[in-house]
PDB file of C-alpha atoms in Angstrom:
ATOM      1  CA  ASP A   1      24.134   5.827 -43.660  1.00 47.00           C
ATOM      2  CA  HIS A   2      27.291   5.835 -41.302  1.00 49.00           C
ATOM      3  CA  VAL A   3      25.111   5.470 -38.220  1.00 51.00           C
ATOM      4  CA  ASP A   4      22.956   2.805 -39.803  1.00 51.00           C
ATOM      5  CA  SER A   5      26.060   0.683 -40.809  1.00 53.00           C
ATOM      6  CA  LEU A   6      27.350   0.924 -37.055  1.00 52.00           C
ATOM      7  CA  LEU A   7      24.034  -0.643 -35.703  1.00 54.00           C
ATOM      8  CA  VAL A   8      24.204  -3.668 -38.293  1.00 55.00           C
ATOM      9  CA  ASP A   9      25.526  -7.015 -37.205  1.00 56.00           C
ATOM     10  CA  LEU A  10      27.962  -7.813 -40.045  1.00 57.00           C
ATOM     11  CA  THR A  11      29.081 -11.128 -38.897  1.00 62.00           C
ATOM     12  CA  ASN A  12      26.046 -12.970 -39.809  1.00 65.00           C
ATOM     13  CA  GLY A  13      24.023 -10.404 -41.816  1.00 61.00           C
ATOM     14  CA  ASP A  14      20.802 -10.891 -39.675  1.00 64.00           C
ATOM     15  CA  GLY A  15      20.206  -7.134 -39.791  1.00 61.00           C
ATOM     16  CA  PRO A  16      20.195  -4.400 -37.026  1.00 61.00           C
ATOM     17  CA  ILE A  17      21.562  -5.118 -33.745  1.00 62.00           C
ATOM     18  CA  VAL A  18      19.429  -2.311 -32.373  1.00 64.00           C
ATOM     19  CA  ASP A  19      16.261  -0.898 -33.819  1.00 61.00           C
ATOM     20  CA  ILE A  20      15.784   2.777 -32.991  1.00 62.00           C
ATOM     21  CA  ASN A  21      12.389   4.449 -33.609  1.00 62.00           C
ATOM     22  CA  LEU A  22      12.850   8.138 -33.202  1.00 59.00           C
ATOM     23  CA  ASP A  23       9.054   8.550 -32.897  1.00 63.00           C
ATOM     24  CA  PRO A  24       7.604   5.813 -30.900  1.00 66.00           C
ATOM     25  CA  TRP A  25       4.090   7.304 -30.850  1.00 73.00           C
ATOM     26  CA  ASP A  26       1.783   6.964 -33.995  1.00 81.00           C
ATOM     27  CA  PRO A  27      -1.245   9.286 -34.246  1.00 85.00           C
ATOM     28  CA  GLN A  28      -3.633   6.757 -32.717  1.00 90.00           C
ATOM     29  CA  ASP A  29      -1.421   6.231 -29.712  1.00 88.00           C
ATOM     30  CA  ARG A  30      -1.205  10.100 -29.363  1.00 87.00           C
ATOM     31  CA  LEU A  31      -4.967  10.461 -29.462  1.00 92.00           C
ATOM     32  CA  PHE A  32      -5.581   7.678 -27.083  1.00 93.00           C
ATOM     33  CA  LYS A  33      -3.061   9.233 -24.602  1.00 92.00           C
ATOM     34  CA  ARG A  34      -4.579  12.763 -25.007  1.00 93.00           C
ATOM     35  CA  ILE A  35      -8.225  11.304 -24.552  1.00 96.00           C
ATOM     36  CA  PHE A  36      -6.992   9.578 -21.497  1.00 96.00           C
ATOM     37  CA  ASP A  37      -5.306  12.646 -20.046  1.00 95.00           C
ATOM     38  CA  LEU A  38      -8.526  14.874 -20.738  1.00 96.00           C
ATOM     39  CA  VAL A  39     -10.979  12.214 -18.945  1.00 97.00           C
ATOM     40  CA  PHE A  40      -8.527  11.689 -16.137  1.00 96.00           C
ATOM     41  CA  ALA A  41      -7.845  15.361 -15.530  1.00 96.00           C
ATOM     42  CA  ALA A  42     -11.709  16.347 -15.961  1.00 97.00           C
ATOM     43  CA  THR A  43     -12.843  13.680 -13.631  1.00 97.00           C
ATOM     44  CA  ALA A  44     -10.257  14.282 -10.957  1.00 97.00           C
ATOM     45  CA  LEU A  45     -11.171  18.065 -10.991  1.00 96.00           C
ATOM     46  CA  PHE A  46     -14.730  17.388 -10.574  1.00 97.00           C
ATOM     47  CA  VAL A  47     -14.260  14.662  -7.890  1.00 97.00           C
ATOM     48  CA  LEU A  48     -11.704  16.694  -6.143  1.00 97.00           C
ATOM     49  CA  SER A  49     -13.700  20.068  -6.322  1.00 97.00           C
ATOM     50  CA  PRO A  50     -14.838  20.256  -2.714  1.00 97.00           C
ATOM     51  CA  VAL A  51     -11.322  19.421  -1.417  1.00 97.00           C
ATOM     52  CA  ILE A  52     -10.180  22.327  -3.936  1.00 96.00           C
ATOM     53  CA  LEU A  53     -12.634  24.625  -2.235  1.00 97.00           C
ATOM     54  CA  LEU A  54     -11.716  23.802   1.316  1.00 96.00           C
ATOM     55  CA  ILE A  55      -8.089  24.037   0.508  1.00 95.00           C
ATOM     56  CA  ALA A  56      -8.427  27.500  -0.989  1.00 95.00           C
ATOM     57  CA  ILE A  57     -10.583  28.553   1.881  1.00 95.00           C
ATOM     58  CA  ALA A  58      -7.938  27.282   4.217  1.00 94.00           C
ATOM     59  CA  ILE A  59      -5.184  29.160   2.532  1.00 93.00           C
ATOM     60  CA  LYS A  60      -7.155  32.458   2.707  1.00 91.00           C
ATOM     61  CA  ILE A  61      -7.842  31.921   6.358  1.00 91.00           C
ATOM     62  CA  GLU A  62      -4.349  31.187   7.203  1.00 86.00           C
ATOM     63  CA  GLY A  63      -3.209  34.655   5.760  1.00 79.00           C
ATOM     64  CA  ASN A  64      -2.819  37.179   3.032  1.00 75.00           C
ATOM     65  CA  GLY A  65      -1.805  36.493  -0.389  1.00 82.00           C
ATOM     66  CA  PRO A  66      -2.919  34.622  -3.565  1.00 89.00           C
ATOM     67  CA  ILE A  67      -4.414  31.043  -3.298  1.00 91.00           C
ATOM     68  CA  LEU A  68      -2.242  29.806  -6.135  1.00 92.00           C
ATOM     69  CA  PHE A  69       1.185  30.308  -7.273  1.00 87.00           C
ATOM     70  CA  ASP A  70       2.543  29.865 -10.758  1.00 86.00           C
ATOM     71  CA  GLN A  71       5.980  28.686 -11.710  1.00 85.00           C
ATOM     72  CA  GLU A  72       7.284  28.376 -15.244  1.00 86.00           C
ATOM     73  CA  ARG A  73       8.122  25.111 -16.834  1.00 84.00           C
ATOM     74  CA  THR A  74       9.719  24.192 -19.922  1.00 80.00           C
ATOM     75  CA  PHE A  75       8.056  21.552 -22.353  1.00 74.00           C
ATOM     76  CA  ARG A  76       7.993  21.012 -26.183  1.00 70.00           C
ATOM     77  CA  PHE A  77      10.941  22.357 -27.978  1.00 70.00           C
ATOM     78  CA  GLY A  78      11.722  24.883 -25.302  1.00 74.00           C
ATOM     79  CA  ASP A  79       8.306  26.444 -25.019  1.00 80.00           C
ATOM     80  CA  THR A  80       7.328  27.471 -21.668  1.00 84.00           C
ATOM     81  CA  PHE A  81       3.999  27.469 -19.726  1.00 86.00           C
ATOM     82  CA  SER A  82       2.815  28.411 -16.303  1.00 87.00           C
ATOM     83  CA  VAL A  83       2.005  25.315 -13.841  1.00 88.00           C
ATOM     84  CA  TYR A  84      -0.152  26.373 -11.119  1.00 90.00           C
ATOM     85  CA  LYS A  85       0.097  24.951  -7.448  1.00 91.00           C
ATOM     86  CA  PHE A  86      -1.526  25.993  -4.196  1.00 93.00           C
ATOM     87  CA  ARG A  87       0.426  28.442  -2.190  1.00 89.00           C
ATOM     88  CA  THR A  88       2.182  26.768   0.561  1.00 88.00           C
ATOM     89  CA  LEU A  89       4.575  29.502   1.845  1.00 85.00           C
ATOM     90  CA  LYS A  90       3.855  32.920   3.026  1.00 79.00           C
ATOM     91  CA  PRO A  91       4.077  35.457   0.308  1.00 75.00           C
ATOM     92  CA  VAL A  92       7.506  37.375   0.017  1.00 69.00           C
ATOM     93  CA  ASP A  93       7.344  40.796   1.536  1.00 63.00           C
ATOM     94  CA  GLU A  94       9.626  43.011   3.639  1.00 44.00           C
ATOM     95  CA  THR A  95       8.973  41.108   6.863  1.00 51.00           C
ATOM     96  CA  VAL A  96       9.547  37.745   5.760  1.00 47.00           C
ATOM     97  CA  ASP A  97      13.134  36.456   4.446  1.00 50.00           C
ATOM     98  CA  LEU A  98      13.500  34.405   1.324  1.00 50.00           C
ATOM     99  CA  ASP A  99      14.597  31.280   3.131  1.00 57.00           C
ATOM    100  CA  ILE A 100      11.885  28.442   2.389  1.00 58.00           C
ATOM    101  CA  ASP A 101      12.939  26.548   5.569  1.00 59.00           C
ATOM    102  CA  GLY A 102      12.621  29.686   7.809  1.00 67.00           C
ATOM    103  CA  ALA A 103       9.888  32.099   8.335  1.00 72.00           C
ATOM    104  CA  ARG A 104       7.980  31.531   5.337  1.00 76.00           C
ATOM    105  CA  ARG A 105       6.602  28.085   6.161  1.00 80.00           C
ATOM    106  CA  THR A 106       3.076  27.460   7.508  1.00 84.00           C
ATOM    107  CA  PRO A 107       1.434  24.319   8.940  1.00 87.00           C
ATOM    108  CA  LEU A 108      -1.225  24.117   6.371  1.00 91.00           C
ATOM    109  CA  GLY A 109       1.771  24.451   3.600  1.00 89.00           C
ATOM    110  CA  ASN A 110       3.647  21.738   5.244  1.00 89.00           C
ATOM    111  CA  PHE A 111       0.525  19.512   5.331  1.00 93.00           C
ATOM    112  CA  LEU A 112      -0.206  20.256   1.647  1.00 93.00           C
ATOM    113  CA  ARG A 113       3.299  19.439   0.331  1.00 91.00           C
ATOM    114  CA  MET A 114       3.578  16.354   2.699  1.00 93.00           C
ATOM    115  CA  THR A 115       0.330  15.050   1.286  1.00 94.00           C
ATOM    116  CA  HIS A 116       0.992  16.512  -2.431  1.00 93.00           C
ATOM    117  CA  LEU A 117      -2.280  18.026  -2.286  1.00 94.00           C
ATOM    118  CA  ASP A 118      -0.639  21.408  -3.309  1.00 93.00           C
ATOM    119  CA  GLU A 119      -0.299  19.916  -6.608  1.00 93.00           C
ATOM    120  CA  ILE A 120      -4.025  19.377  -7.546  1.00 95.00           C
ATOM    121  CA  PRO A 121      -4.029  22.662  -9.630  1.00 95.00           C
ATOM    122  CA  GLN A 122      -1.613  20.998 -12.140  1.00 93.00           C
ATOM    123  CA  LEU A 123      -4.620  18.956 -13.490  1.00 94.00           C
ATOM    124  CA  TRP A 124      -5.461  22.188 -15.121  1.00 93.00           C
ATOM    125  CA  SER A 125      -2.338  22.227 -17.006  1.00 90.00           C
ATOM    126  CA  ILE A 126      -3.051  18.414 -18.115  1.00 92.00           C
ATOM    127  CA  LEU A 127      -6.452  19.545 -19.087  1.00 94.00           C
ATOM    128  CA  ARG A 128      -4.873  22.272 -21.211  1.00 91.00           C
ATOM    129  CA  GLY A 129      -2.485  19.908 -22.784  1.00 88.00           C
ATOM    130  CA  ASN A 130       0.789  21.325 -21.327  1.00 86.00           C
ATOM    131  CA  MET A 131       1.372  18.344 -19.393  1.00 87.00           C
ATOM    132  CA  SER A 132       0.484  14.698 -19.315  1.00 88.00           C
ATOM    133  CA  VAL A 133      -0.451  12.330 -16.453  1.00 89.00           C
ATOM    134  CA  VAL A 134       1.929   9.732 -17.522  1.00 84.00           C
ATOM    135  CA  GLY A 135       5.230  11.035 -19.051  1.00 76.00           C
ATOM    136  CA  PRO A 136       8.435  13.064 -18.229  1.00 68.00           C
ATOM    137  CA  ARG A 137       8.174  15.907 -15.536  1.00 70.00           C
ATOM    138  CA  ALA A 138       8.047  19.321 -17.223  1.00 70.00           C
ATOM    139  CA  VAL A 139      11.058  21.174 -16.251  1.00 68.00           C
ATOM    140  CA  TRP A 140      11.184  24.064 -14.105  1.00 68.00           C
ATOM    141  CA  THR A 141      12.551  26.672 -16.294  1.00 67.00           C
ATOM    142  CA  GLU A 142      15.207  27.934 -13.893  1.00 65.00           C
ATOM    143  CA  GLU A 143      16.223  24.366 -13.076  1.00 60.00           C
ATOM    144  CA  GLU A 144      16.831  23.823 -16.644  1.00 56.00           C
ATOM    145  CA  TYR A 145      20.331  25.286 -17.021  1.00 60.00           C
ATOM    146  CA  LEU A 146      21.717  23.863 -13.829  1.00 56.00           C
ATOM    147  CA  PRO A 147      24.283  21.014 -13.882  1.00 54.00           C
ATOM    148  CA  GLU A 148      22.552  17.600 -13.012  1.00 53.00           C
ATOM    149  CA  ASP A 149      24.385  17.264  -9.849  1.00 54.00           C
ATOM    150  CA  GLU A 150      22.939  20.687  -8.506  1.00 57.00           C
ATOM    151  CA  SER A 151      19.468  20.308  -9.785  1.00 51.00           C
ATOM    152  CA  PRO A 152      16.887  19.901  -7.043  1.00 53.00           C
ATOM    153  CA  GLY A 153      14.819  17.461  -9.061  1.00 52.00           C
ATOM    154  CA  PHE A 154      18.090  15.348  -9.778  1.00 49.00           C
ATOM    155  CA  LEU A 155      18.876  15.387  -6.079  1.00 46.00           C
ATOM    156  CA  LYS A 156      15.300  14.364  -5.416  1.00 47.00           C
ATOM    157  CA  SER A 157      15.111  11.458  -7.668  1.00 46.00           C
ATOM    158  CA  SER A 158      18.564  10.173  -7.051  1.00 43.00           C
ATOM    159  CA  ARG A 159      17.804  10.005  -3.310  1.00 42.00           C
ATOM    160  CA  ARG A 160      15.063   7.336  -3.844  1.00 40.00           C
ATOM    161  CA  SER A 161      17.526   4.764  -5.203  1.00 40.00           C
TER     162      SER A 161
END
C-alpha cells in the first residue's frame, strides 16, 4: 500500500503516475516467443549444418582437443546450464600458458571469434529452452559476482556507446 501511494498523483487524483507490470508476458506471449525460438533455432541449425560440419572438421585438422567447449551460464532464479561454443583456443595443457592473448590463439579461432561463427552451437541452448533469440544475455556464472566495472560483459557493452 505504501508503494502504491508513492506512485499516485495526489494533486489531481487522475490515478497512478507510473503503471508497473511485474510480469509483462501473458501465457500467450510466452508461447509465441517460445514457438519463435524453436522455429528460428531449428531452421538455423538445419540451414547452417554444412557450415557446422566444415567448422568442426577445420577445428579437428587445426589441432588436438574437443570441437566444442562449454561454459556455465546462469539463468532463471540462479539455475545454471552449459552453453556450448566452438573451441577457438588451444586446449590448456602443460606446454601452453593460460594467457588468452598469447600462445593459445589460433588463426582459425581468431576468424571464428571475429565472425561470431563460434557462437553457432548456442542455437542448441535456444532449442532446449535455456536461452532465447531475443532477450538478455545469460550471465557467465563466474562473471556474475564481479562488480559491474570489472565485468568483461559490462566493459564490452559500455565501449559501444
